mmCIF file of C-alpha atoms in Angstrom:
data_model
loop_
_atom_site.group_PDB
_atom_site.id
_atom_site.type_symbol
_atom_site.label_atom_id
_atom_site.label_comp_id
_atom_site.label_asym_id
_atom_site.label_seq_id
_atom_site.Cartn_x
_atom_site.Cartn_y
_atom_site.Cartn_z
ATOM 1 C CA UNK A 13 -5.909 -9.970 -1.566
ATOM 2 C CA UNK A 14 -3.268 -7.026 -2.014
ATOM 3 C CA UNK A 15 -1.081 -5.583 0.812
ATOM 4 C CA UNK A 16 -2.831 -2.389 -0.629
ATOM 5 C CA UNK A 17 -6.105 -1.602 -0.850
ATOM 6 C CA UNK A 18 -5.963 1.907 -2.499
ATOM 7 C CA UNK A 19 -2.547 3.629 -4.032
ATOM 8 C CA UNK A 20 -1.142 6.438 -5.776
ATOM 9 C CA UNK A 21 1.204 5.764 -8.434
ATOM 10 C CA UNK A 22 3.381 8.097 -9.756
ATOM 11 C CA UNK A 23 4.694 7.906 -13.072
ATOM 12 C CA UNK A 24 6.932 10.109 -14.911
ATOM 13 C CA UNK A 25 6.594 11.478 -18.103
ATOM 14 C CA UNK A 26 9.689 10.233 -19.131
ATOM 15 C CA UNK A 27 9.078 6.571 -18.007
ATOM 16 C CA UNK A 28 6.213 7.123 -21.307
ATOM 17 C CA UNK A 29 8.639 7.461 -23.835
ATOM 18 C CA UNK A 30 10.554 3.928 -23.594
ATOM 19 C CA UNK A 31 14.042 4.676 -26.116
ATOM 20 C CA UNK A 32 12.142 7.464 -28.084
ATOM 21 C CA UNK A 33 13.623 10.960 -27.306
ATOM 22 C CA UNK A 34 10.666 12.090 -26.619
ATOM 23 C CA UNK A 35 6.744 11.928 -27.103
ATOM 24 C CA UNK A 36 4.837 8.692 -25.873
ATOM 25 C CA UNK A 37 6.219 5.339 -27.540
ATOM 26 C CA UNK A 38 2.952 3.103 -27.622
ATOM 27 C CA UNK A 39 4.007 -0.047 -26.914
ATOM 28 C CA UNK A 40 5.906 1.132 -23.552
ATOM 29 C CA UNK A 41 2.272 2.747 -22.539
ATOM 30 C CA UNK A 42 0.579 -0.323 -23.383
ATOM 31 C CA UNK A 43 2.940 -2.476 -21.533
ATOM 32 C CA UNK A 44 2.237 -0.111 -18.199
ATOM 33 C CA UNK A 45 -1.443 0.347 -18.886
ATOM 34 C CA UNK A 46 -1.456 -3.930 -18.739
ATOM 35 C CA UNK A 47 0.141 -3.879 -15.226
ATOM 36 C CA UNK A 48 -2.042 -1.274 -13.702
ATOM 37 C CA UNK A 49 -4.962 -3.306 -15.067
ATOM 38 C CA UNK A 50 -3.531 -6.740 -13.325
ATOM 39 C CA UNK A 51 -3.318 -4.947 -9.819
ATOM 40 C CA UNK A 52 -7.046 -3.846 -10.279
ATOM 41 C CA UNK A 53 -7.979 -7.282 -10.683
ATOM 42 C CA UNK A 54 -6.901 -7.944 -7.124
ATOM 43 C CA UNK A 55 -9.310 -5.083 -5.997
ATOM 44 C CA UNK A 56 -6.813 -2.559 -5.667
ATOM 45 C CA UNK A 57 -7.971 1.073 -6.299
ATOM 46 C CA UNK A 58 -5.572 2.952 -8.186
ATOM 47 C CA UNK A 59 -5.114 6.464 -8.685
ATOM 48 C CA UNK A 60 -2.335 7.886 -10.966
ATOM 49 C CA UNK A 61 0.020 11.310 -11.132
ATOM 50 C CA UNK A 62 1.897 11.561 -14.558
ATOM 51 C CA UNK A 63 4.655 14.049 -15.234
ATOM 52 C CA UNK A 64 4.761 16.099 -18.272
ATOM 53 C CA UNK A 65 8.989 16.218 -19.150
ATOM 54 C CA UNK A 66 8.444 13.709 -22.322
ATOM 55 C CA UNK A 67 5.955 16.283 -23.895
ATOM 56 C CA UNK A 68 7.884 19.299 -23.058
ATOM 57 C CA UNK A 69 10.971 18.251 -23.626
ATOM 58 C CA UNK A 70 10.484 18.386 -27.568
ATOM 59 C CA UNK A 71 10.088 21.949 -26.655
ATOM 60 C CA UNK A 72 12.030 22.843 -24.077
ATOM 61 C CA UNK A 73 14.445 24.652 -25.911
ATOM 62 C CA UNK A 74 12.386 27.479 -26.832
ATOM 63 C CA UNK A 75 11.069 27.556 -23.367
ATOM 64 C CA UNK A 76 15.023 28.843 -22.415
ATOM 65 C CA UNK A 77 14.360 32.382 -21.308
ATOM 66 C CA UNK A 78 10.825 32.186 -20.227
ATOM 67 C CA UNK A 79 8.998 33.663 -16.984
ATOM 68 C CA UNK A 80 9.391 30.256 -14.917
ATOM 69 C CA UNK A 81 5.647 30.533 -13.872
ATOM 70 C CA UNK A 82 4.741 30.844 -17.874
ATOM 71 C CA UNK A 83 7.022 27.540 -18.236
ATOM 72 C CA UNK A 84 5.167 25.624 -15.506
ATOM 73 C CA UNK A 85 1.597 26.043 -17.515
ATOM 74 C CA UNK A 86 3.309 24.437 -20.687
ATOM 75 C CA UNK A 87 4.778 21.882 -18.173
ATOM 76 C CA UNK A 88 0.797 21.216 -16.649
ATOM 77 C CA UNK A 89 -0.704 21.211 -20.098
ATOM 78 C CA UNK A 90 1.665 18.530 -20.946
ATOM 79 C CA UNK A 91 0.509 16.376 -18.206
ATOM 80 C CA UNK A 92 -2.890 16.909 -19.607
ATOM 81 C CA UNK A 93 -2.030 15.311 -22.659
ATOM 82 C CA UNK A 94 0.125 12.300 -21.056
ATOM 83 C CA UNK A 95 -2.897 11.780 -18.971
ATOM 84 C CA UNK A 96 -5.213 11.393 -21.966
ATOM 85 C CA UNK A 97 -3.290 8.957 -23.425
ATOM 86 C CA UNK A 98 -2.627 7.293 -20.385
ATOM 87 C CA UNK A 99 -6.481 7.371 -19.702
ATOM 88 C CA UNK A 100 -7.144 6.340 -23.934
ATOM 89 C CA UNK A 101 -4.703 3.539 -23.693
ATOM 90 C CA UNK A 102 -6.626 2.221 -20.796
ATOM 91 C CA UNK A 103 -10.159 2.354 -22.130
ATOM 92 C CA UNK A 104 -8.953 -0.112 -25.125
ATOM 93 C CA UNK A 105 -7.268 -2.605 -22.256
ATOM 94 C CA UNK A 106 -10.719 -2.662 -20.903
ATOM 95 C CA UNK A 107 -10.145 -0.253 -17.929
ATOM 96 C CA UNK A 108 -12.416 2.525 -16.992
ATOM 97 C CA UNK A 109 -10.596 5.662 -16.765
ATOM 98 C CA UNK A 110 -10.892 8.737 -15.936
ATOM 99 C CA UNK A 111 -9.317 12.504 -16.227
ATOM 100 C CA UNK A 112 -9.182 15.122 -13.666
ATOM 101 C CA UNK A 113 -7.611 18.225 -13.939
ATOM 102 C CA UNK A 114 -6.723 21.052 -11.383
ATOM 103 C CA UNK A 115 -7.022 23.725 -14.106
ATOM 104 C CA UNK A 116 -10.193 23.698 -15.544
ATOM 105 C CA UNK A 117 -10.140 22.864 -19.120
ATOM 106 C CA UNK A 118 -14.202 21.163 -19.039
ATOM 107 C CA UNK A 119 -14.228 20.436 -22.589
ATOM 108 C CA UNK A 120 -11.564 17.846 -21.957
ATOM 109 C CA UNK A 121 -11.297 16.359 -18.891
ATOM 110 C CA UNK A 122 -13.040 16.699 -15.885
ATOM 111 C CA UNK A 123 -11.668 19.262 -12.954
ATOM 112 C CA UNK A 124 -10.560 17.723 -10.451
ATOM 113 C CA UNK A 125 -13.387 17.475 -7.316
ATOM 114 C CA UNK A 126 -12.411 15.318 -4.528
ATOM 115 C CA UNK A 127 -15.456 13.389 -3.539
ATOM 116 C CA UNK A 128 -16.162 12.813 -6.986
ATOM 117 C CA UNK A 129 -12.478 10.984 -7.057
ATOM 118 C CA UNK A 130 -13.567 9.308 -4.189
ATOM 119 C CA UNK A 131 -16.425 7.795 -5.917
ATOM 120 C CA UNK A 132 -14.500 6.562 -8.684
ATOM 121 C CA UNK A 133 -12.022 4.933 -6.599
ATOM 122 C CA UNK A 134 -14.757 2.862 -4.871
ATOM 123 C CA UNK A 135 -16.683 2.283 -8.236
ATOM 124 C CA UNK A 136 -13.177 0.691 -9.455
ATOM 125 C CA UNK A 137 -12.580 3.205 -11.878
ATOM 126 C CA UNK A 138 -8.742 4.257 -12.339
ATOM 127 C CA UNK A 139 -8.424 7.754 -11.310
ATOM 128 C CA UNK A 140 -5.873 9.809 -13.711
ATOM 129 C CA UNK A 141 -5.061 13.291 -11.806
ATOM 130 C CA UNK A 142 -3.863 15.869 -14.075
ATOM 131 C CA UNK A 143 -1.654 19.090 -13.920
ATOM 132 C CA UNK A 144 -0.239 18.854 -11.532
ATOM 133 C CA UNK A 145 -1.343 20.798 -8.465
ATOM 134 C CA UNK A 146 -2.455 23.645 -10.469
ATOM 135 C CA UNK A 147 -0.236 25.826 -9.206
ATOM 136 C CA UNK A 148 3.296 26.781 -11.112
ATOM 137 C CA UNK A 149 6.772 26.184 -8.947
ATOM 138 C CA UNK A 150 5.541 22.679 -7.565
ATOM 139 C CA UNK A 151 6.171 19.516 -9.261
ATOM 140 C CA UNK A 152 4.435 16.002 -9.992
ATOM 141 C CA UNK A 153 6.253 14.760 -6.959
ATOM 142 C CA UNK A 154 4.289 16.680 -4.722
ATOM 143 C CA UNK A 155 0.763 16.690 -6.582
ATOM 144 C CA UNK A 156 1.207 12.892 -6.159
ATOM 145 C CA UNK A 157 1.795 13.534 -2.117
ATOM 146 C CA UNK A 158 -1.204 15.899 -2.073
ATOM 147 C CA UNK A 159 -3.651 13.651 -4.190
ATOM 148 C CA UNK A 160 -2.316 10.828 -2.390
ATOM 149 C CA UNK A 161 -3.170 12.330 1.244
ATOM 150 C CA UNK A 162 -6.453 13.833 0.109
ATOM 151 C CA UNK A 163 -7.541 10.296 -1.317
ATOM 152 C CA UNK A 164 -6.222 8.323 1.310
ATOM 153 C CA UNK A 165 -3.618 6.577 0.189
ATOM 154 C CA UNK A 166 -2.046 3.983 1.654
ATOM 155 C CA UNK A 167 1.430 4.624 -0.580
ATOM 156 C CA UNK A 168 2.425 6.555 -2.975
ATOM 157 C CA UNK A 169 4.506 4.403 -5.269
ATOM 158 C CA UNK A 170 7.142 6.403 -7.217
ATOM 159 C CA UNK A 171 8.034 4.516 -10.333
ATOM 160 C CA UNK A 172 11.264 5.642 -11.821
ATOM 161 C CA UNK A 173 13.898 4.278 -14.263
ATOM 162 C CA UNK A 174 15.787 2.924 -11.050
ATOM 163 C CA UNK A 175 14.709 0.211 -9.076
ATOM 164 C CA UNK A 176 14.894 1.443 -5.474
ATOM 165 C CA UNK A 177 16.929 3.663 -3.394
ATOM 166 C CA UNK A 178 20.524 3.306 -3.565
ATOM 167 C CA UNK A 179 23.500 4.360 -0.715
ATOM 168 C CA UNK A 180 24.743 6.039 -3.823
ATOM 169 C CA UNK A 181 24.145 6.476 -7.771
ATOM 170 C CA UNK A 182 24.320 2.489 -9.050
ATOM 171 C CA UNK A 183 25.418 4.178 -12.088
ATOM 172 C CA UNK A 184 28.640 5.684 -11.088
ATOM 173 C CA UNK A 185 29.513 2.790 -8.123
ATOM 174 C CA UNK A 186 28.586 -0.525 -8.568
ATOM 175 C CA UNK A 187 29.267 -0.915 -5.362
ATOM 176 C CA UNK A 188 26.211 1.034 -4.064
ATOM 177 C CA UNK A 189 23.428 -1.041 -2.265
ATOM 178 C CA UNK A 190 19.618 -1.106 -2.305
ATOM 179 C CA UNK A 191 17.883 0.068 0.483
ATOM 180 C CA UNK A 192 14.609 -2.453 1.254
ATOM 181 C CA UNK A 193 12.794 0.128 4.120
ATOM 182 C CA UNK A 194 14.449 3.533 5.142
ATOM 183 C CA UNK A 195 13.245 5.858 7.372
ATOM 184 C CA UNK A 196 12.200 9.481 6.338
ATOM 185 C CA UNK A 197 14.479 11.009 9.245
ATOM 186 C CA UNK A 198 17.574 8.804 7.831
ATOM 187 C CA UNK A 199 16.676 9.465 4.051
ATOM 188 C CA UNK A 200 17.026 12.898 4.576
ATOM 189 C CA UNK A 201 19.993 12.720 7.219
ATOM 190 C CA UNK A 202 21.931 10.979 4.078
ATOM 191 C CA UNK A 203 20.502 13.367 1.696
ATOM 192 C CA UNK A 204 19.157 10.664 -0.781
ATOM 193 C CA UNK A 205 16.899 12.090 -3.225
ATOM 194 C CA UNK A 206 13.665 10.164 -2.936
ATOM 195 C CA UNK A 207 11.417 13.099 -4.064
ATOM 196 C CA UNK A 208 11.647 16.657 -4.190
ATOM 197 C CA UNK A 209 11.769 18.505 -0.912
ATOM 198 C CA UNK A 210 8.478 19.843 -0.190
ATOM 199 C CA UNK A 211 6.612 16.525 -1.680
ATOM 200 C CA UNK A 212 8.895 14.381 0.478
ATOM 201 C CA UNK A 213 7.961 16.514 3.380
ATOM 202 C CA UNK A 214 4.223 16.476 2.999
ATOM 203 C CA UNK A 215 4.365 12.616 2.957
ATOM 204 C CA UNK A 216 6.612 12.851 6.132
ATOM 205 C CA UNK A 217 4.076 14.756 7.894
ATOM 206 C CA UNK A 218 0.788 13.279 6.946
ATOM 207 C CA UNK A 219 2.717 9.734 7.129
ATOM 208 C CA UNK A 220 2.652 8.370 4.519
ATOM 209 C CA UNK A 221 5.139 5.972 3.070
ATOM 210 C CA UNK A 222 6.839 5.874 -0.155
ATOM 211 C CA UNK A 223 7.616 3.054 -2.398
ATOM 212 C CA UNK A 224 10.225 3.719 -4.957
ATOM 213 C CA UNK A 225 10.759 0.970 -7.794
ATOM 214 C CA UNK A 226 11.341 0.421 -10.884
ATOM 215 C CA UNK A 227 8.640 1.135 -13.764
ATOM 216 C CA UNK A 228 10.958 -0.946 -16.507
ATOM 217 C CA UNK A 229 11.049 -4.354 -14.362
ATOM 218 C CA UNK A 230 7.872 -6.336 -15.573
ATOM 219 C CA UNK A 231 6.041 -7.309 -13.266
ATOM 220 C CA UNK A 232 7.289 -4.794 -10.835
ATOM 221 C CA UNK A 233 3.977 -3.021 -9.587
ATOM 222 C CA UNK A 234 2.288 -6.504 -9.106
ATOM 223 C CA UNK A 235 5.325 -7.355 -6.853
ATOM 224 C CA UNK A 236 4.799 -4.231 -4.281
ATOM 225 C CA UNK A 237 1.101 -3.989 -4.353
ATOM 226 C CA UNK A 238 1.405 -7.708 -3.341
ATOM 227 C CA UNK A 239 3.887 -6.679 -0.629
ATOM 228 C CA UNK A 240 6.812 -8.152 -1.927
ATOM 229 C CA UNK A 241 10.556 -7.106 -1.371
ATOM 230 C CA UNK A 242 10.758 -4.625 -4.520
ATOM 231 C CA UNK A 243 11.919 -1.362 -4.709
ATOM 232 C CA UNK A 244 12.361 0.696 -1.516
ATOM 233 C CA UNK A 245 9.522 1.556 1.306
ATOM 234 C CA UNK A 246 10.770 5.026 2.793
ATOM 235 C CA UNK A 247 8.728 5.163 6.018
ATOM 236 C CA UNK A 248 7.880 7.307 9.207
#
């Protein structure tokens, strides 16, 4: 049995494009789609927030200049797309996906309706939330705290290019250490950047923990729904 019965993963966009500079590189969505479908097997429900910087990032220099709120509907759309992939990729692993969107785009993908993500979830479908919030000037980060708290999450897993949270960049010092559990009160007392401030404030409040690990370690999301030692569980 899983140590989770029901998560939110967050992915970002850029985690899609494996060493392309941008777009979605196939195999690298393939090799993601596989490990979401391996957690499902255990009976975990899974629900998914995708960033959109790998789309828009082939055209974010003509976006220099722009009204910010005009930038953050390109930004949405693009999560659109990376969720139909996402949700395409998964249909030919043998998973049953699907799309919902908080801007309504109905000949696409579905808008997004609570209960009826509720349904899914228990029916064992993957749930794929797209756009965002559907609102400009909030991010990924906190449409994945907001989806995960309305679905009833028990985590929201944040799966980034670094595998946990560090007392400082493991880039620049190699002698920086992992974190295994941190408190929200002491994460934010050392300023680490978990999420951005407003998602990592909703999860504080409606507490519910964070997982942060690494997207790029196979076998990584199999290792924390399992309960395992990976990553980084920021906690109330």
């Amino acid at each position: 049995m899983p140590a989770y019965r029901r998560i939110l993963l967050k992915l970002s966009g850029e985690a899609l494009m494996g060493d392309d500079a941008y777009g979605i590189n196939r195999a690298t969505i393939a090799r993601m789609v596989a490990e979401v479908h391996a957690v499902t097997k255990l009976g975990c429900e899974v629900a998914v927030v995708i960033g959109g910087g790998n789309i828009f990032r082939g055209v974010a220099g003509g976006s220099v200049g722009m009204d910010r709120a005009t930038a953050d509907y390109m930004g949405m759309l693009a999560t659109v797309m990376n969720s139909l992939a996402l949700a395409d990729a998964m249909r030919q692993d043998g998973l049953t996906a699907r799309v919902m969107s908080a801007i309504a785009i109905d000949q696409v993908v579905e808008p997004y309706v609570r209960p009826k993500a509720l349904q899914y979830l228990e029916e064992g479908k993957v749930v794929v939330f797209a756009a965002g919030t559907g609102n400009p000037f909030f991010t990924t980060d906190t449409a994945a705290a907001l989806r995960g708290a309305e679905i009833g999450a028990e985590v929201v897993l944040k799966a980034t290019k670094v595998d946990g949270v560090y007392t400082a960049d493991p880039a620049k010092d190699p002698s920086a250490t992992r974190y295994s559990t941190i408190s929200f009160d002491e994460a934010i007392a050392r300023n680490l950047q978990v999420m951005d401030a407003t998602a990592f404030a909703l999860c504080r409040d409606q507490k519910l923990p964070i997982r942060v690990f690494s997207i790029l370690k196979t076998g990584a999301l199999m290792r924390v729904v399992q309960g395992e030692d990976e990553g980084t569980l920021v906690h109330v």
